[in-house]
Short mmCIF file of C-alpha atoms (C1' of nucleotides) in Angstrom, two decimals:
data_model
loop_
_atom_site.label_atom_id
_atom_site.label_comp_id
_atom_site.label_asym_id
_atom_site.label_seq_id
_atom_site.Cartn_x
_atom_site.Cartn_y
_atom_site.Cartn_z
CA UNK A 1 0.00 0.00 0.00
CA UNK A 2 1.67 3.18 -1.21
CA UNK A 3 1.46 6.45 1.52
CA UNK A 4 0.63 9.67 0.86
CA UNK A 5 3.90 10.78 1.62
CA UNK A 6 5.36 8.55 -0.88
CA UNK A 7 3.20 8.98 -3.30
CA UNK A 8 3.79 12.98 -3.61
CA UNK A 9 7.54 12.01 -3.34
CA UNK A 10 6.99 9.98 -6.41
CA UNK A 11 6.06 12.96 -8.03
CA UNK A 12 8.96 15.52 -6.89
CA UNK A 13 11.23 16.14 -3.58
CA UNK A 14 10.02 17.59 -0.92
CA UNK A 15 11.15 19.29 2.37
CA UNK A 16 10.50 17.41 4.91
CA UNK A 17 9.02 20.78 6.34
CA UNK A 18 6.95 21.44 3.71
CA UNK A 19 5.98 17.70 4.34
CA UNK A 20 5.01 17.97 8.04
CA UNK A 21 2.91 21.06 7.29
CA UNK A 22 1.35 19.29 4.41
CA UNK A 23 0.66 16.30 6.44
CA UNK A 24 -1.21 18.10 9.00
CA UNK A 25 -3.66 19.14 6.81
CA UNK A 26 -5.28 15.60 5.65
CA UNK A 27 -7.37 13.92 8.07
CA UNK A 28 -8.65 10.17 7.63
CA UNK A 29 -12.08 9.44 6.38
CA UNK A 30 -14.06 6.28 5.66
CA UNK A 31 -16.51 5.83 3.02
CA UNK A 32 -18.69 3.06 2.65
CA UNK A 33 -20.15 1.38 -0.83
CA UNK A 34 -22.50 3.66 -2.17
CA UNK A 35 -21.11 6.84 -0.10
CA UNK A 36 -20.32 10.15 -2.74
CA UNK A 37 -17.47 12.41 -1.59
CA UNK A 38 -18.56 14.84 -3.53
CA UNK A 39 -21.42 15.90 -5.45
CA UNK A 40 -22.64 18.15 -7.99
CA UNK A 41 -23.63 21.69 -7.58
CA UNK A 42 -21.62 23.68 -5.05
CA UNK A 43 -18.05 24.66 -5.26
CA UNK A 44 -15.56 21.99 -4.21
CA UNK A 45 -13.54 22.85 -1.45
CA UNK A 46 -11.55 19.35 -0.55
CA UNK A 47 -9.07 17.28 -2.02
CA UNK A 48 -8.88 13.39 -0.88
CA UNK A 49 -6.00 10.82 -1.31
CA UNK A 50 -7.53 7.08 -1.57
CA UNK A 51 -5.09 4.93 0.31
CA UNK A 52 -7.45 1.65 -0.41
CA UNK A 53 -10.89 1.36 -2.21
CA UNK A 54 -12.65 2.34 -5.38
CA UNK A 55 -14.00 5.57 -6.71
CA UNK A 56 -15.94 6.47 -9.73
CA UNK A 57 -16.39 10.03 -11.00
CA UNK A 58 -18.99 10.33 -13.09
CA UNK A 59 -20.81 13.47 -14.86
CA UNK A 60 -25.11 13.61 -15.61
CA UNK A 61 -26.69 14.00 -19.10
CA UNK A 62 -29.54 15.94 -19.08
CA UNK A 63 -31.34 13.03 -19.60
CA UNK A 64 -29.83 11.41 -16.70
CA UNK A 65 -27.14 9.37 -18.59
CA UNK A 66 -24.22 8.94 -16.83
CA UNK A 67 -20.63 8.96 -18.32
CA UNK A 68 -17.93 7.31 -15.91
CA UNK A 69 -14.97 10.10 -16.63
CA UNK A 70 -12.74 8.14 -14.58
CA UNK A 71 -12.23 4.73 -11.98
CA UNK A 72 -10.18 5.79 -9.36
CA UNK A 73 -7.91 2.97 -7.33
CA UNK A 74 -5.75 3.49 -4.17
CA UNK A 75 -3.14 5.18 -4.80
CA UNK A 76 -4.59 8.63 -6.11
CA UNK A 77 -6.03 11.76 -5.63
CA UNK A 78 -9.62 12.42 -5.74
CA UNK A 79 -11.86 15.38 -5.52
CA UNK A 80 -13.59 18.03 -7.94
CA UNK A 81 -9.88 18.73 -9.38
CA UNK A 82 -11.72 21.44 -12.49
CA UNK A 83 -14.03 22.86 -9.46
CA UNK A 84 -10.91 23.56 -7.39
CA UNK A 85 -8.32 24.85 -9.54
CA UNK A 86 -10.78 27.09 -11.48
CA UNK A 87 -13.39 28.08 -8.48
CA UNK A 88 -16.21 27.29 -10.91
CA UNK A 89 -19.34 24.99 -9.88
CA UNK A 90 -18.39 21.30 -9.92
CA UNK A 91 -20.65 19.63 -12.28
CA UNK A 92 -18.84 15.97 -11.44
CA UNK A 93 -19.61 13.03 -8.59
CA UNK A 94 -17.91 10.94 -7.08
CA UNK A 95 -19.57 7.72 -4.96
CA UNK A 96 -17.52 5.50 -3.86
CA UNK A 97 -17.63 1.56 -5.25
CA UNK A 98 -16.29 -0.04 -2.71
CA UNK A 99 -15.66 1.09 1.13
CA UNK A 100 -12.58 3.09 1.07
CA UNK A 101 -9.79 4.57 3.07
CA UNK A 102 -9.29 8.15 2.39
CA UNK A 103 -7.44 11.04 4.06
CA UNK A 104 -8.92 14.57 3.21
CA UNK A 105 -7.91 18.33 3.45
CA UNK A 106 -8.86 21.26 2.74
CA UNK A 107 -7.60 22.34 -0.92
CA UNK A 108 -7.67 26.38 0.13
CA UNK A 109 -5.21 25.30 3.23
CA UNK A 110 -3.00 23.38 0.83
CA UNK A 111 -2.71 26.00 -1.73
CA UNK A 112 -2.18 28.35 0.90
CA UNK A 113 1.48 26.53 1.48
CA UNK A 114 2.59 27.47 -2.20
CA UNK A 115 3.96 30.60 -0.78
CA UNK A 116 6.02 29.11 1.77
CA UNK A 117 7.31 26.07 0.29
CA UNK A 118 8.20 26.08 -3.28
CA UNK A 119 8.92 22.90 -3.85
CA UNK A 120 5.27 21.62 -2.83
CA UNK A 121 4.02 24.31 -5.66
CA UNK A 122 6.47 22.22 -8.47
CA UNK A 123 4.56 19.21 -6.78
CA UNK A 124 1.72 20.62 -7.99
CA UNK A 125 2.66 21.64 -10.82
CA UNK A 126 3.78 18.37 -12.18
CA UNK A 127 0.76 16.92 -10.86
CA UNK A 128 -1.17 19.21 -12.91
CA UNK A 129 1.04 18.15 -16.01
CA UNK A 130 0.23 14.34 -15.36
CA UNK A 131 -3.35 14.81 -14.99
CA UNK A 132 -3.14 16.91 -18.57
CA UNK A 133 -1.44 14.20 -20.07
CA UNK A 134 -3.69 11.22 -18.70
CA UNK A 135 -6.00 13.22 -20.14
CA UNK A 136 -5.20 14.06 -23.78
CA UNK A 137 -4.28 10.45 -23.97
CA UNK A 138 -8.22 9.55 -22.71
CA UNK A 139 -9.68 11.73 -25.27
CA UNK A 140 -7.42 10.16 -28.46
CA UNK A 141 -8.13 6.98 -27.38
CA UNK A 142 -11.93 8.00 -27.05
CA UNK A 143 -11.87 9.27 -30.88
CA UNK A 144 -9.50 7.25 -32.76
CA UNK A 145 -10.31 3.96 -30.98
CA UNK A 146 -12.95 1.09 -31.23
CA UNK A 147 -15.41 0.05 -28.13
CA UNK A 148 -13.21 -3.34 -28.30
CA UNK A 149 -9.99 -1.48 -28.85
CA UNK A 150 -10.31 0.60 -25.17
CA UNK A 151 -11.99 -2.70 -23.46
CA UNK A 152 -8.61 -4.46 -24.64
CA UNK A 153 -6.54 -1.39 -23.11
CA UNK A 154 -8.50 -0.80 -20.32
CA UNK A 155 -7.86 -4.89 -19.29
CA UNK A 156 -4.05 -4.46 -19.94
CA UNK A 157 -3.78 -1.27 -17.63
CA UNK A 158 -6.48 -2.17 -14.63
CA UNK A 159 -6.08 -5.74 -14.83
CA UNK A 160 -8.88 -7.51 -12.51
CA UNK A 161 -10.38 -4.40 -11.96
CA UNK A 162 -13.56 -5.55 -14.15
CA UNK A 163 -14.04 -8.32 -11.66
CA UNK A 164 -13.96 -5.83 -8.45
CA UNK A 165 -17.03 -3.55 -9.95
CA UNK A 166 -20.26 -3.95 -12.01
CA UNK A 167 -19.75 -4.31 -15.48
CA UNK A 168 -22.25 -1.23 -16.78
CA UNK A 169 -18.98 1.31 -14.82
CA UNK A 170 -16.84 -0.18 -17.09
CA UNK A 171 -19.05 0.37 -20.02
CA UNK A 172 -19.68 3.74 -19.12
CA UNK A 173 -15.78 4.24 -18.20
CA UNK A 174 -15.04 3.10 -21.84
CA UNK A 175 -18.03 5.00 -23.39
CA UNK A 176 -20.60 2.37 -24.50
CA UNK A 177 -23.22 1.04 -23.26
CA UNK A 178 -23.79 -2.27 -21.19
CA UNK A 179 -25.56 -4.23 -23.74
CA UNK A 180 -22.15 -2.92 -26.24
CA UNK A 181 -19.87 -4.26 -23.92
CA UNK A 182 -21.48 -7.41 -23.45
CA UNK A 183 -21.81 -8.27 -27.53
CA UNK A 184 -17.40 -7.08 -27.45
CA UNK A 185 -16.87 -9.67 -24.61
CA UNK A 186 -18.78 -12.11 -26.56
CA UNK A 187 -17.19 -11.77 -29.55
CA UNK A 188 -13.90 -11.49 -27.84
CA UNK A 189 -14.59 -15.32 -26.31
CA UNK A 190 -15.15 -16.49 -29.67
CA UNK B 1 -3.94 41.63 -30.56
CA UNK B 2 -2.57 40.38 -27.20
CA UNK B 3 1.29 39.89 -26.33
CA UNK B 4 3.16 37.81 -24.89
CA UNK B 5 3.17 39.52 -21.98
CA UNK B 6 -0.34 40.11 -21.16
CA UNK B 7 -1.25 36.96 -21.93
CA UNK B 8 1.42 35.69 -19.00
CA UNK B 9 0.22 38.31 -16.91
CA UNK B 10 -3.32 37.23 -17.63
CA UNK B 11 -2.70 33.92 -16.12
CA UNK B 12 -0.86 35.09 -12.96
CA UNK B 13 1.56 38.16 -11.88
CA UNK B 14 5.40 38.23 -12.50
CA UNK B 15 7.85 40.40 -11.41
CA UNK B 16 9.70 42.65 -14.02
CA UNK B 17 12.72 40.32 -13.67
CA UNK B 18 11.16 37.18 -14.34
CA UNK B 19 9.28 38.89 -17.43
CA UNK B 20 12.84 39.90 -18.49
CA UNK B 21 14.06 36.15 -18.36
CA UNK B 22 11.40 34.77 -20.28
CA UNK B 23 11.21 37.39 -22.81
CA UNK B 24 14.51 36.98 -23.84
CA UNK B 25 14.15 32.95 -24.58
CA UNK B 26 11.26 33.70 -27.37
CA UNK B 27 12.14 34.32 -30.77
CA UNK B 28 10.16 35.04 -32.99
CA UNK B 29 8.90 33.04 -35.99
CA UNK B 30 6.59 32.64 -38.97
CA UNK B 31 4.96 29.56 -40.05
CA UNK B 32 3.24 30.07 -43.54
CA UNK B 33 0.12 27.97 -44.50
CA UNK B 34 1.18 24.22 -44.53
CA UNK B 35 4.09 24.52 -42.70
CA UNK B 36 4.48 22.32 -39.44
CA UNK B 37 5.49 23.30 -35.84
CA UNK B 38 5.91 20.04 -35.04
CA UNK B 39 5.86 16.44 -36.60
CA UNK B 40 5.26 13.04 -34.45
CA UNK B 41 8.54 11.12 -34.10
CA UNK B 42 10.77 12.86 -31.49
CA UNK B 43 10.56 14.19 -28.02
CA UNK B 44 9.52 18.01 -28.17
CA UNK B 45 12.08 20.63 -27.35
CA UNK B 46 10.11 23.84 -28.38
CA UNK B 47 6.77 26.08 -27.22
CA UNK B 48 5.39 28.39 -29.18
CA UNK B 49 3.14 31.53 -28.42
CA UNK B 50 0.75 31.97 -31.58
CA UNK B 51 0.62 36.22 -31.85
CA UNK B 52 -1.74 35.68 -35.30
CA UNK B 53 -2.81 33.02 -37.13
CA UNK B 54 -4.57 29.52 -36.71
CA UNK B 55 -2.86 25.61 -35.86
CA UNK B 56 -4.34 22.65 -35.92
CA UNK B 57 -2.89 19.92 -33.51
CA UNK B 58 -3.65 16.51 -34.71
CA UNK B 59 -3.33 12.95 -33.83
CA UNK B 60 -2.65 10.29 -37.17
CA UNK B 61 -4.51 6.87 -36.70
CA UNK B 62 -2.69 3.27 -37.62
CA UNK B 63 -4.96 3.81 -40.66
CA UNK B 64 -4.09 7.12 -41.61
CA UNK B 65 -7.39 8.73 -40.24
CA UNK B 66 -6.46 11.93 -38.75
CA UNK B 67 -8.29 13.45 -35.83
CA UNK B 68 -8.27 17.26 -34.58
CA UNK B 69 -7.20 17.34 -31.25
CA UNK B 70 -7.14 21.31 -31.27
CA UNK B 71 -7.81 24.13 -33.20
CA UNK B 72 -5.38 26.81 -31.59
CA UNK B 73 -6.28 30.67 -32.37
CA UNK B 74 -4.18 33.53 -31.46
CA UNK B 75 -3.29 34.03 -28.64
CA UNK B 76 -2.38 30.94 -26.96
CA UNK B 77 0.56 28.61 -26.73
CA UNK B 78 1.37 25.58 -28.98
CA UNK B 79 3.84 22.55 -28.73
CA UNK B 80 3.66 19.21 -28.24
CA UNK B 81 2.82 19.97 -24.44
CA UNK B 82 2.05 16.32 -23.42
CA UNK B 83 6.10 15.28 -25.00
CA UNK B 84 7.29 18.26 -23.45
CA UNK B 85 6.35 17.65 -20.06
CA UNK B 86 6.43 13.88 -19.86
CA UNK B 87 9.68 13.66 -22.09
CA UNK B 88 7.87 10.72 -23.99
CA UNK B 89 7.72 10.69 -27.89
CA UNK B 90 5.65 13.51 -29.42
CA UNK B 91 2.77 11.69 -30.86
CA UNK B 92 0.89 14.81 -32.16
CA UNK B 93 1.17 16.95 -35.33
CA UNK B 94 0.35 20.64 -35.66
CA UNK B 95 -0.08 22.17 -39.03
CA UNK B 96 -0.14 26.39 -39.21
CA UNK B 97 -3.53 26.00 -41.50
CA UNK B 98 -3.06 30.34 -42.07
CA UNK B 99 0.48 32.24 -42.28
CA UNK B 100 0.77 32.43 -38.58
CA UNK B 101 3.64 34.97 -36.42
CA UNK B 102 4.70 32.65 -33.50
CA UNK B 103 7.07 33.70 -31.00
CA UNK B 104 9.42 30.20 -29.70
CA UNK B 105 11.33 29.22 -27.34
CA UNK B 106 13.42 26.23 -25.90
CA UNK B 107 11.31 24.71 -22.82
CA UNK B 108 13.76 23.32 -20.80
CA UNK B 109 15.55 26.83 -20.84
CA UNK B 110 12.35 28.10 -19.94
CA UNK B 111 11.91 24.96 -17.21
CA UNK B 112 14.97 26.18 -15.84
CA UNK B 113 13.85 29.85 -14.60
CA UNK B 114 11.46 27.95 -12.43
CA UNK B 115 13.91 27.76 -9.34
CA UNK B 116 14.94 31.48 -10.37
CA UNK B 117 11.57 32.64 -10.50
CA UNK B 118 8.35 30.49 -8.19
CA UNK B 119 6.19 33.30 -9.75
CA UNK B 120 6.78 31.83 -12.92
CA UNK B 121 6.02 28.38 -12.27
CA UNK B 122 3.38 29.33 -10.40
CA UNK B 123 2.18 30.34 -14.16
CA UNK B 124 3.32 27.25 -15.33
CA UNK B 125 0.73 25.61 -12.76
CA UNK B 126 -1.67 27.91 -13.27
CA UNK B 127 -1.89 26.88 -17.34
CA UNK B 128 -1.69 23.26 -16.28
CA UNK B 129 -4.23 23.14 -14.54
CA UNK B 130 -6.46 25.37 -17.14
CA UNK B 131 -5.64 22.99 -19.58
CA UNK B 132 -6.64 19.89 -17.63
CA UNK B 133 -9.84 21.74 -16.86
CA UNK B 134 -10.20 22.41 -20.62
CA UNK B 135 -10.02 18.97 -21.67
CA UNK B 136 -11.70 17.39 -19.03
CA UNK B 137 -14.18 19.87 -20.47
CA UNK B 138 -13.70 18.57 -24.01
CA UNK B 139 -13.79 15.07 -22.61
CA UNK B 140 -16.99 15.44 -21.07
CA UNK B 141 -18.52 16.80 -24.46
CA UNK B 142 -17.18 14.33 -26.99
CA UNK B 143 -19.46 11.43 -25.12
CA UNK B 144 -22.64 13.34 -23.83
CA UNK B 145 -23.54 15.45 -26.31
CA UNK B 146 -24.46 14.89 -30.28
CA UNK B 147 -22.09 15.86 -33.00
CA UNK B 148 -25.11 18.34 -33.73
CA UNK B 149 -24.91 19.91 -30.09
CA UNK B 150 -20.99 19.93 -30.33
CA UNK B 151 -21.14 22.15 -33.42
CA UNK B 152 -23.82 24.28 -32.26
CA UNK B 153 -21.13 24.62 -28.98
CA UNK B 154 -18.14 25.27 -31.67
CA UNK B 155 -20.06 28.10 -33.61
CA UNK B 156 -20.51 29.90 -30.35
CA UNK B 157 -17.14 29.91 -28.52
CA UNK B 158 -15.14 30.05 -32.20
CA UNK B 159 -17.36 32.24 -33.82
CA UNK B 160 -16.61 33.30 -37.96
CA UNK B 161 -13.29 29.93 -37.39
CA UNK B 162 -15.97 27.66 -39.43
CA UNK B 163 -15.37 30.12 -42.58
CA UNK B 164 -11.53 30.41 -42.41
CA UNK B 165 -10.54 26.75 -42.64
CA UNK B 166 -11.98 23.76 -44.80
CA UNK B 167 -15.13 22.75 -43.21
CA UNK B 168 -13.12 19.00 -43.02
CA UNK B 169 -11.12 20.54 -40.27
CA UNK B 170 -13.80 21.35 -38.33
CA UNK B 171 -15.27 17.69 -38.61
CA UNK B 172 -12.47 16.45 -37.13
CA UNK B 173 -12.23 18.62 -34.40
CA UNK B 174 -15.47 17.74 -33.71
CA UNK B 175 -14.83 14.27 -33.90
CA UNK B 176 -17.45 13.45 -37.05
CA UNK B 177 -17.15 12.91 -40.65
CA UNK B 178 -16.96 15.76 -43.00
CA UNK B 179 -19.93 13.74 -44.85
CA UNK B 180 -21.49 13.52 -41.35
CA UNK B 181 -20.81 17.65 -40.87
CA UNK B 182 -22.31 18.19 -44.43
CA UNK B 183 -25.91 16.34 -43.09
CA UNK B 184 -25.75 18.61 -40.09
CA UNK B 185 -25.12 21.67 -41.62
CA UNK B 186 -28.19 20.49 -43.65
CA UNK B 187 -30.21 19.48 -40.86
CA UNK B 188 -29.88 23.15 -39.11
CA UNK B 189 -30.62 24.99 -42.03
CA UNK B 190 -33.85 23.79 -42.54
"C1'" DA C 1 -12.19 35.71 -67.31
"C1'" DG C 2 -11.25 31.11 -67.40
"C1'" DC C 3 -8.89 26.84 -65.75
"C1'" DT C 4 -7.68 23.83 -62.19
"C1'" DA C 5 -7.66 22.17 -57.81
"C1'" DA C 6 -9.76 22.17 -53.50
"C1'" DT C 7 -13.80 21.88 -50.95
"C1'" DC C 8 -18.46 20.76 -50.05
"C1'" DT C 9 -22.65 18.22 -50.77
"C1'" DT C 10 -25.29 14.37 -52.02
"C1'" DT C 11 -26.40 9.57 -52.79
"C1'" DA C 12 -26.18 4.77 -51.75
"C1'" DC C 13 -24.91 1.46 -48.89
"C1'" DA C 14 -22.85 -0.79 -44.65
"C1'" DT C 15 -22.22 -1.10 -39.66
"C1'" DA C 16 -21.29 0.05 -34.93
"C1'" DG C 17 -23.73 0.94 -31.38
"C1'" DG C 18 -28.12 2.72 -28.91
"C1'" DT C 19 -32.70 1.37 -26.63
"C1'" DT C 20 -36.01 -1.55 -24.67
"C1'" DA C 21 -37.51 -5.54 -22.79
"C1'" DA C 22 -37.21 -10.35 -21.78
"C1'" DT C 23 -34.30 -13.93 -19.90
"C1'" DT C 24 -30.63 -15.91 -17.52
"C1'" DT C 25 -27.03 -15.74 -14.22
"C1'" DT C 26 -24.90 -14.22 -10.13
"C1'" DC C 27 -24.87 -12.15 -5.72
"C1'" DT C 28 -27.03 -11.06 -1.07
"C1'" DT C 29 -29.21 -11.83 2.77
"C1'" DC C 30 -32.24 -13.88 5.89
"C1'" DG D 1 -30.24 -22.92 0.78
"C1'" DA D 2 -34.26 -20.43 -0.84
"C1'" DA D 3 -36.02 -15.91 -2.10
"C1'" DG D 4 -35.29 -11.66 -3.86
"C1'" DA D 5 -32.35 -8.26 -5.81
"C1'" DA D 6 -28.74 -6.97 -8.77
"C1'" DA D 7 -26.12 -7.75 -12.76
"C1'" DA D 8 -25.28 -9.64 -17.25
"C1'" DT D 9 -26.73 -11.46 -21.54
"C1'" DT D 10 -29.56 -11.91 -25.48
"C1'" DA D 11 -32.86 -10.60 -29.05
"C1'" DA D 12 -35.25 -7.28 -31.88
"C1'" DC D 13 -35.26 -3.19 -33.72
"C1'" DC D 14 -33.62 1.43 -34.98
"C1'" DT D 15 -30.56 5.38 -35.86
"C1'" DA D 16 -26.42 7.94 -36.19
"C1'" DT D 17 -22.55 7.88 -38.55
"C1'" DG D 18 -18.94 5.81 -41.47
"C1'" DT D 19 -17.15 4.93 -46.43
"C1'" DA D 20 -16.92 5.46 -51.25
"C1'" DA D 21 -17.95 7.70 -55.25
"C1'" DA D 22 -20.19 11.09 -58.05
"C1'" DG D 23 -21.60 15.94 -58.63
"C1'" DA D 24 -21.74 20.62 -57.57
"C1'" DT D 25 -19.62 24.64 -55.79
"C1'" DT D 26 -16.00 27.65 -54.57
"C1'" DA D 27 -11.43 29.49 -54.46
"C1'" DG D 28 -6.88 30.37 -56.29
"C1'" DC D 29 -4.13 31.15 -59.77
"C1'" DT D 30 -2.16 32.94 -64.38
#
DNA sequence: AGCTAATCTTTACATAGGTTAATTTTCTTC
DNA sequence: GAAGAAAATTAACCTATGTAAAGATTAGCT
């Protein structure tokens, strides 16, 4: 199981200064199955690190259609990251799969250490950079690849995960719909 | 038009000296219609500030399909962001589809004010994170709405673009056929 | 102005994938 | 382990969109 602390030192050094006053900012929080840690409609205001557990952040279709932006596993960052670093409503949830671990802070406290420790600003910074590129390489694979093309990926990079969760996240996760995914695992057995 | 400067300063303040640093890593150049900024192959080493002039960033398909990641107007920057910051192989394409002015500049020189100057990578972070929230955006749009909302959407926020490039380009951007576009188009006028 | 190439539209056809509803399978829970 | 709920599959049908090719229109030269 990967820390927090080693997790943001996977990303870029760190004082161990700015560390301690980063570190007293999360505090632990369980959600259950089922639980959201955030929803639509207000500003966000907290940023969580899942230490064990499943997450799925998903946005709502007018017509209620969900789309399953992203599966979240332990170790990562959750949270309304667009409604944070832009102020602007959140428009995403997030409800936990399975019962997870989390520690949570405040994301005005964090950003409020930027000033006095640098290096915890480049964290952020490169973290910012990651999440860009995860996602530029999301949307290519959305456009230029085939509903059995992404299942195939998605198996290679989140191996067992499609055993942990219902199959219709998945299908939203890849962008089809149940009854698509179940006719590409068909023909995929063939 | 807006500089280079104000658009920095648009993002987040700089001191004079950290202005002066920058300033004097851009040089400027023009692309004429056709030309490329960059091609897929290598690791990016350049960013470019479009001053005037339109870019198209594009991703090429095993099959030769092309799709339209971006269409970038002046101002804004251009590169092959994702290479640049991950140091992977540029995968993406970008094609000056007017006579544009760019100003350029070698990233890692720029990367290397960042201890110098926190104010400027606290820009850095700042555009990060605005273009995560951009595509996460774009993400969102590409699976829950129709091609027809998603060029309703482009006529609004690119107004008068549609009549400066080939329609084709537009397609792609929006993810459809140019045949597709065509019945669209159609659709609407009626 | 007129020629050529580029762009756009249209037609005809094929197909991936959506929707709905019924059925089967698997999981919970008492 | 039986009953009920949840999840997954299947079938039937439909629609958006792709591809290819032919025509029509527009734009760029010289």
């Amino acid at each position: 199981m990967v820390s927090l602390r080693d997790f943001i030192l996977g990303i870029s050094p760190l004082s161990e200064s700015a560390w301690q006053d980063i570190n007293a900012l999360f505090l632990p929080k369980q959600l259950r199955k089922g639980d959201y840690f955030i929803t639509e409609g207000k500003t966000a205001t907290q940023i969580g690190f899942i230490s064990s557990g499943i997450v799925r952040a998903f946005a709502k279709g007018k017509n209620g259609q969900e789309y399953n932006k992203h599966l979240f596993t332990a170790p990562s960052f959750i949270g309304g990251y667009a409604s944070l670093i832009t102020g602007n409503i959140n428009k995403i949830n997030q409800e936990a799969l399975t019962d997870c671990e989390l520690l949570v802070a405040d994301y005005n406290k964090l950003t409020g250490l930027y000033d006095k420790h640098p290096d915890f600003e480049r964290v952020a910074r490169k973290l910012a950079e990651l999440f860009f590129a995860a996602k530029e390489q999301r949307e290519i694979e959305l456009v230029m690849l085939s509903a059995e093309e992404r299942y195939l990926l998605f198996r290679e990079r989140m191996p067992g995960l499609e055993f942990e969760i219902p199959l219709y996240h998945i299908a939203s996760y890849l962008g089809v719909s149940a009854v698509q995914l179940s006719r590409i695992r068909k023909s995929l057995a063939r």
